[in-house]
Short mmCIF file of C-alpha atoms in Angstrom, two decimals:
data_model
loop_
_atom_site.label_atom_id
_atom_site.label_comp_id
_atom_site.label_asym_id
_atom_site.label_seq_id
_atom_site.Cartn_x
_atom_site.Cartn_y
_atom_site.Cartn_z
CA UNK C 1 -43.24 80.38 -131.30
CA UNK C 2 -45.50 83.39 -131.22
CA UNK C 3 -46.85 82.49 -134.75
CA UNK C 4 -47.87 79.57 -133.80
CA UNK C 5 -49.57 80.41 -130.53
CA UNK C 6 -51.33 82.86 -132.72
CA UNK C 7 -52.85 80.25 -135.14
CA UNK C 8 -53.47 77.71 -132.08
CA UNK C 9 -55.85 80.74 -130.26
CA UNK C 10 -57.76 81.20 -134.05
CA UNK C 11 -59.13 77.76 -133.92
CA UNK C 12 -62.98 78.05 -132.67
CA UNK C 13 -62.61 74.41 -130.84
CA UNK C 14 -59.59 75.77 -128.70
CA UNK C 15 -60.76 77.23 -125.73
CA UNK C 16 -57.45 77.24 -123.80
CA UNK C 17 -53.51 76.04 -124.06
CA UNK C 18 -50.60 75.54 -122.42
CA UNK C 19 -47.02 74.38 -122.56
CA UNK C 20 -46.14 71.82 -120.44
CA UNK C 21 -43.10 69.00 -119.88
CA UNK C 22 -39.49 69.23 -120.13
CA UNK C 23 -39.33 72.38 -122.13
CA UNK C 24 -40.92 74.49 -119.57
CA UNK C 25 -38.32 73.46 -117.07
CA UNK C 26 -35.29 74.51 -119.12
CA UNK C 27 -33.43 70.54 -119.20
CA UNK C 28 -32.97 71.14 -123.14
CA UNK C 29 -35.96 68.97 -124.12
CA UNK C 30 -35.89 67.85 -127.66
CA UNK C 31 -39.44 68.89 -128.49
CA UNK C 32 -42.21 71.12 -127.16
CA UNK C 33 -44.83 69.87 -125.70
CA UNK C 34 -48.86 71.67 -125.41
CA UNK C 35 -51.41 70.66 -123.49
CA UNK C 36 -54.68 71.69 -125.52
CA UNK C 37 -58.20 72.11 -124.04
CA UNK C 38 -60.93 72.21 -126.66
CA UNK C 39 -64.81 72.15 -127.18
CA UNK C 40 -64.56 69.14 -129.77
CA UNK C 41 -61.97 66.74 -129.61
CA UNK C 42 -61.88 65.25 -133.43
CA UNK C 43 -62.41 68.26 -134.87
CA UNK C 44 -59.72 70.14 -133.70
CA UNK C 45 -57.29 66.91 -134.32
CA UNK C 46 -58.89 66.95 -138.00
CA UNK C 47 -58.22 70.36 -138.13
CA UNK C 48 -54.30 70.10 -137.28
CA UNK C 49 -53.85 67.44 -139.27
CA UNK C 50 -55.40 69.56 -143.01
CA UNK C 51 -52.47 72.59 -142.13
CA UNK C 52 -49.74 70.08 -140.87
CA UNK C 53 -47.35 67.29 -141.41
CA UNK C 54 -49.15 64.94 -138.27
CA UNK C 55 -48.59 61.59 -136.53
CA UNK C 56 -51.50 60.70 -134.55
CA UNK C 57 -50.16 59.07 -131.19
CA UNK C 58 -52.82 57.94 -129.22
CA UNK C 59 -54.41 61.06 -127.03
CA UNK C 60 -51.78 63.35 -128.65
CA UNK C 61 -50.84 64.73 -132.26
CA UNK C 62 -47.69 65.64 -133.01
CA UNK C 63 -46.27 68.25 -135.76
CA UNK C 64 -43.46 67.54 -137.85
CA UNK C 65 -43.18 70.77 -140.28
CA UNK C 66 -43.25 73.64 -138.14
CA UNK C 67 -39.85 75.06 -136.31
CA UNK C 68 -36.69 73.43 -135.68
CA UNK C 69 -37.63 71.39 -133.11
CA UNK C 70 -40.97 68.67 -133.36
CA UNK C 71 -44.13 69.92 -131.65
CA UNK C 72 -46.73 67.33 -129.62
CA UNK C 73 -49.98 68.62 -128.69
CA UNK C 74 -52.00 66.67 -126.02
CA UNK C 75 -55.83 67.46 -127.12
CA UNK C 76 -58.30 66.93 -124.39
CA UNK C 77 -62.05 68.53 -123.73
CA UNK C 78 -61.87 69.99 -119.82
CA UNK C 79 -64.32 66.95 -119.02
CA UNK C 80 -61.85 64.67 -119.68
CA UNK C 81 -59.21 66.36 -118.15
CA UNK C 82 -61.32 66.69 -114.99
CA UNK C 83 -62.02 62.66 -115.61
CA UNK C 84 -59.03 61.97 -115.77
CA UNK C 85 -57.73 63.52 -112.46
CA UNK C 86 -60.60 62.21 -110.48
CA UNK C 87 -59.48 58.68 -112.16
CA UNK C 88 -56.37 59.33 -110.06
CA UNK C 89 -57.71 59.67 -106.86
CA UNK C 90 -59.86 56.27 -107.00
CA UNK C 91 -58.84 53.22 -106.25
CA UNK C 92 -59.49 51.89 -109.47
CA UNK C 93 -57.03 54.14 -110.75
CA UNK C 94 -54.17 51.81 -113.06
CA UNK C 95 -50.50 51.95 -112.56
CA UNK C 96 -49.91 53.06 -115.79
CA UNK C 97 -50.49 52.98 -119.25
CA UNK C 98 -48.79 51.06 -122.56
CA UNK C 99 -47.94 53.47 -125.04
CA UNK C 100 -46.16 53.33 -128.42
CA UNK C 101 -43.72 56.14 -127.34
CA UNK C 102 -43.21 55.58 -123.90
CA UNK C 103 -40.09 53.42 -122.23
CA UNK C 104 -41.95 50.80 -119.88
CA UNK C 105 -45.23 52.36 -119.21
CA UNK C 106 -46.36 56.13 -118.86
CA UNK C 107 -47.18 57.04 -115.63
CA UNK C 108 -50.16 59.24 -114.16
CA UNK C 109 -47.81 61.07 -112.16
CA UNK C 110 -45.88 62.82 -114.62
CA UNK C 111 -49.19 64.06 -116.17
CA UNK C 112 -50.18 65.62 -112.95
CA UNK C 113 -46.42 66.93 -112.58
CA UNK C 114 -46.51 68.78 -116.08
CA UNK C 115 -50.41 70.63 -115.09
CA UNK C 116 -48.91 71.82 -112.07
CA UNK C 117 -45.68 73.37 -113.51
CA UNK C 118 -47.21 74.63 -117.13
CA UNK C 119 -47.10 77.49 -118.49
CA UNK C 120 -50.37 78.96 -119.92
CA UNK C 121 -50.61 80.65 -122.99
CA UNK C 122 -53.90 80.96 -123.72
CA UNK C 123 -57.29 80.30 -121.04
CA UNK C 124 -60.40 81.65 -122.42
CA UNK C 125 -62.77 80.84 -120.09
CA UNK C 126 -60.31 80.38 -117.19
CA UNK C 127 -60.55 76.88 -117.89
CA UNK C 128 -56.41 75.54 -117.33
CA UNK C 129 -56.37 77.67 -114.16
CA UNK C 130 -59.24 75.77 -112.61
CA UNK C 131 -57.64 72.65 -113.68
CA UNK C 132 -54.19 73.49 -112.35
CA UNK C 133 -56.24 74.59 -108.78
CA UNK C 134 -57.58 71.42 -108.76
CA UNK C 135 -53.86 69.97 -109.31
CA UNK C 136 -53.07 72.22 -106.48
CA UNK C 137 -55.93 70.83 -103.82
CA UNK C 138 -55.38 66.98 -105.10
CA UNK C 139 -51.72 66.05 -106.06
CA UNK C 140 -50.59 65.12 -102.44
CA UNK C 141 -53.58 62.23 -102.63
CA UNK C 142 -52.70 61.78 -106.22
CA UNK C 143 -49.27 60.71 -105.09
CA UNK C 144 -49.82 59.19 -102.05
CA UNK C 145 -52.37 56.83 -104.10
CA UNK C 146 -49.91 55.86 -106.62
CA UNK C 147 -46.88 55.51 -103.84
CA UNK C 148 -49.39 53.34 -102.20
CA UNK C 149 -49.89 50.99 -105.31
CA UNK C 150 -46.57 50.92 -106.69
CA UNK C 151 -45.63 49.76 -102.88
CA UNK C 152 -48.04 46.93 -103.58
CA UNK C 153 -46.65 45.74 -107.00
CA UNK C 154 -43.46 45.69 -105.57
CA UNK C 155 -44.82 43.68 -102.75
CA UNK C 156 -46.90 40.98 -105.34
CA UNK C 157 -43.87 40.88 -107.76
CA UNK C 158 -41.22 39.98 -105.08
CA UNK C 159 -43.85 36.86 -103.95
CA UNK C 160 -43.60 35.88 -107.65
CA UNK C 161 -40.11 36.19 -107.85
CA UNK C 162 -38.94 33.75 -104.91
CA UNK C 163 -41.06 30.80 -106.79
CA UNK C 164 -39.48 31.91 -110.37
CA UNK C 165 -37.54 28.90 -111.69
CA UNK C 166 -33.73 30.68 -111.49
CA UNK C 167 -32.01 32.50 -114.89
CA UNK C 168 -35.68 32.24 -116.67
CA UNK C 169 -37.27 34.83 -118.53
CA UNK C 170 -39.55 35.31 -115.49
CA UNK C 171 -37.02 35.95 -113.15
CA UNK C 172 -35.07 38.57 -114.88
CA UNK C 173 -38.85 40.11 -115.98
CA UNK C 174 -39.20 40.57 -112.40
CA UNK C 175 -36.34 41.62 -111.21
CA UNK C 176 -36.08 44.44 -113.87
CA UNK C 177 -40.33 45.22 -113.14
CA UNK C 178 -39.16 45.97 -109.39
CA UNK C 179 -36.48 47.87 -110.00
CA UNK C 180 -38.40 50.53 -112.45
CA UNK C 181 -40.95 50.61 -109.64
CA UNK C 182 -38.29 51.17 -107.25
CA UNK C 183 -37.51 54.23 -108.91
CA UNK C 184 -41.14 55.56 -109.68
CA UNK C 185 -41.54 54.85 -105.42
CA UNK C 186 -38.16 56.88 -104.84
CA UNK C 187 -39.38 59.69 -107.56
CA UNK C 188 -42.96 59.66 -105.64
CA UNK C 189 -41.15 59.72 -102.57
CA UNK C 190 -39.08 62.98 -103.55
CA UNK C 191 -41.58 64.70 -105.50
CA UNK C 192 -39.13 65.09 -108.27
CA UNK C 193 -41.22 62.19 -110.72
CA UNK C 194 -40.02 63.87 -113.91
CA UNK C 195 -36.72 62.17 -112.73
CA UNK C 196 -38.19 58.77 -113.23
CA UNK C 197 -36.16 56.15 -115.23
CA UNK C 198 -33.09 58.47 -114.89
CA UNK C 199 -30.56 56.78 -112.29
CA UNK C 200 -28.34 59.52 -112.32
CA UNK C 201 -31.30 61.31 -110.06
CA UNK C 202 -31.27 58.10 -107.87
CA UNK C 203 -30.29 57.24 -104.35
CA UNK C 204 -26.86 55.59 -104.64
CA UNK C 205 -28.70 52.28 -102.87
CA UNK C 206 -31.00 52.31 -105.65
CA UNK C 207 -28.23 52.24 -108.43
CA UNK C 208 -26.65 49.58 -106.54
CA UNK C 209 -29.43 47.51 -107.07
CA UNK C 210 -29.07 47.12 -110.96
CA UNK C 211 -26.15 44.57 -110.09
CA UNK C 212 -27.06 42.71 -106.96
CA UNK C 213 -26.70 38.92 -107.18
CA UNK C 214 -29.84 37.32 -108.21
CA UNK C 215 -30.20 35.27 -105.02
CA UNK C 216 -29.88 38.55 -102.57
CA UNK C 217 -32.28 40.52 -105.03
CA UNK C 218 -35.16 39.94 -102.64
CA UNK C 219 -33.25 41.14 -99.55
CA UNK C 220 -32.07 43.82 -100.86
CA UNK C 221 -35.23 45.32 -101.94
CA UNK C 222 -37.34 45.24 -98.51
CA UNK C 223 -34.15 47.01 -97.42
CA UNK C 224 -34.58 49.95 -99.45
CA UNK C 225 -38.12 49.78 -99.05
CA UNK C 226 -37.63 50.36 -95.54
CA UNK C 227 -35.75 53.09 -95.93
CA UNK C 228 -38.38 55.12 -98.37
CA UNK C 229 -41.37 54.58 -95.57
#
């Protein structure tokens, strides 16, 4: 990948750039992924997409001609980074976010996750290491916010789900929305939120869950929310 590092530092918008997800951590991800801080946002995706083969998925591009393996490159300016992690501390902060590639919803936490443990390449103007220092000083209140409103949905969609007319559409919406929030809480919970959505990581209570009688759904889940408080 040195080649390509090399072109990625020759672009005047790129001021700094990092790899960052499941590659870094050695599970055998099926794609790189780059976190890329830059002066001008369009240009530089303009830029990638004259040299490459793109798809354009919302704040990220991806490559599909270079290497062996597909390459996504999340393109921010360090304003919006810096917006963006000060987004997660509020309490205005959302849950999470629809996206075309993502199973459910993509979560903030996983973001924050992949700054912490990425590994820079390139930092100009020191730019990712203040970033990932700011990571440093704010991801226990990053997490603690989010464990705080996912404990909440949980809370609202249980209400919802003892005045659900039984077997509808509803109910089995429900149930399933509380149990993928069950595991984001657990993954908060253990600091391990790259886990998420993966029930082989799971407490065993958890798993059970996925096959708990409809009528002892509700019970079931204030139990294991006790025992993740």
């Amino acid at each position: 990948m040195e080649k390509f590092y090399n072109l990625i530092k020759k672009i005047d918008s790129v001021v700094a750039f990092a790899e960052v997800g499941g590659s870094t951590q050695k599970d055998q991800s099926k794609d790189f992924d780059f976190l890329v801080v830059v002066t001008d946002h369009e240009a530089t995706l303009l830029y990638f997409q004259k040299i490459f083969k793109t798809k354009i998925l919302d704040d990220s591009i991806r490559i599909l001609n270079y290497g062996d393996r597909p390459i996504n490159l999340a393109v921010y300016t360090e304003e919006e980074l810096f917006s963006k992690i000060n987004l997660y501390l509020s309490t205005y902060s959302p849950l999470g976010e629809i996206r075309e590639w993502a199973v459910g919803y993509w979560i903030p936490e996983i973001f924050i996750q992949d700054i912490e443990n990425s590994h820079i390449i390139y930092d100009l103007n020191n730019q990712l290491n203040n970033i990932k220092q700011n990571i440093c000083d704010t991801k226990m209140r990053i997490f603690n916010n989010f464990f705080n409103k996912v404990l909440m949905d949980i809370e609202i969609k249980t209400n919802l789900l003892s005045e659900a007319i039984p077997n509808s559409l509803l109910e089995y919406t429900l149930r399933n929305s509380i149990i993928l929030s069950l595991y984001r809480l657990e993954s908060l919970k253990s600091n391990k939120v790259r886990n998420f959505l993966n029930i082989d990581n799971c407490e065993n209570d958890l798993k059970k869950l996925t096959v708990v009688e409809l009528k002892n759904f509700s019970h079931e889940v204030k139990l294991l929310i006790g025992k993740l408080l």
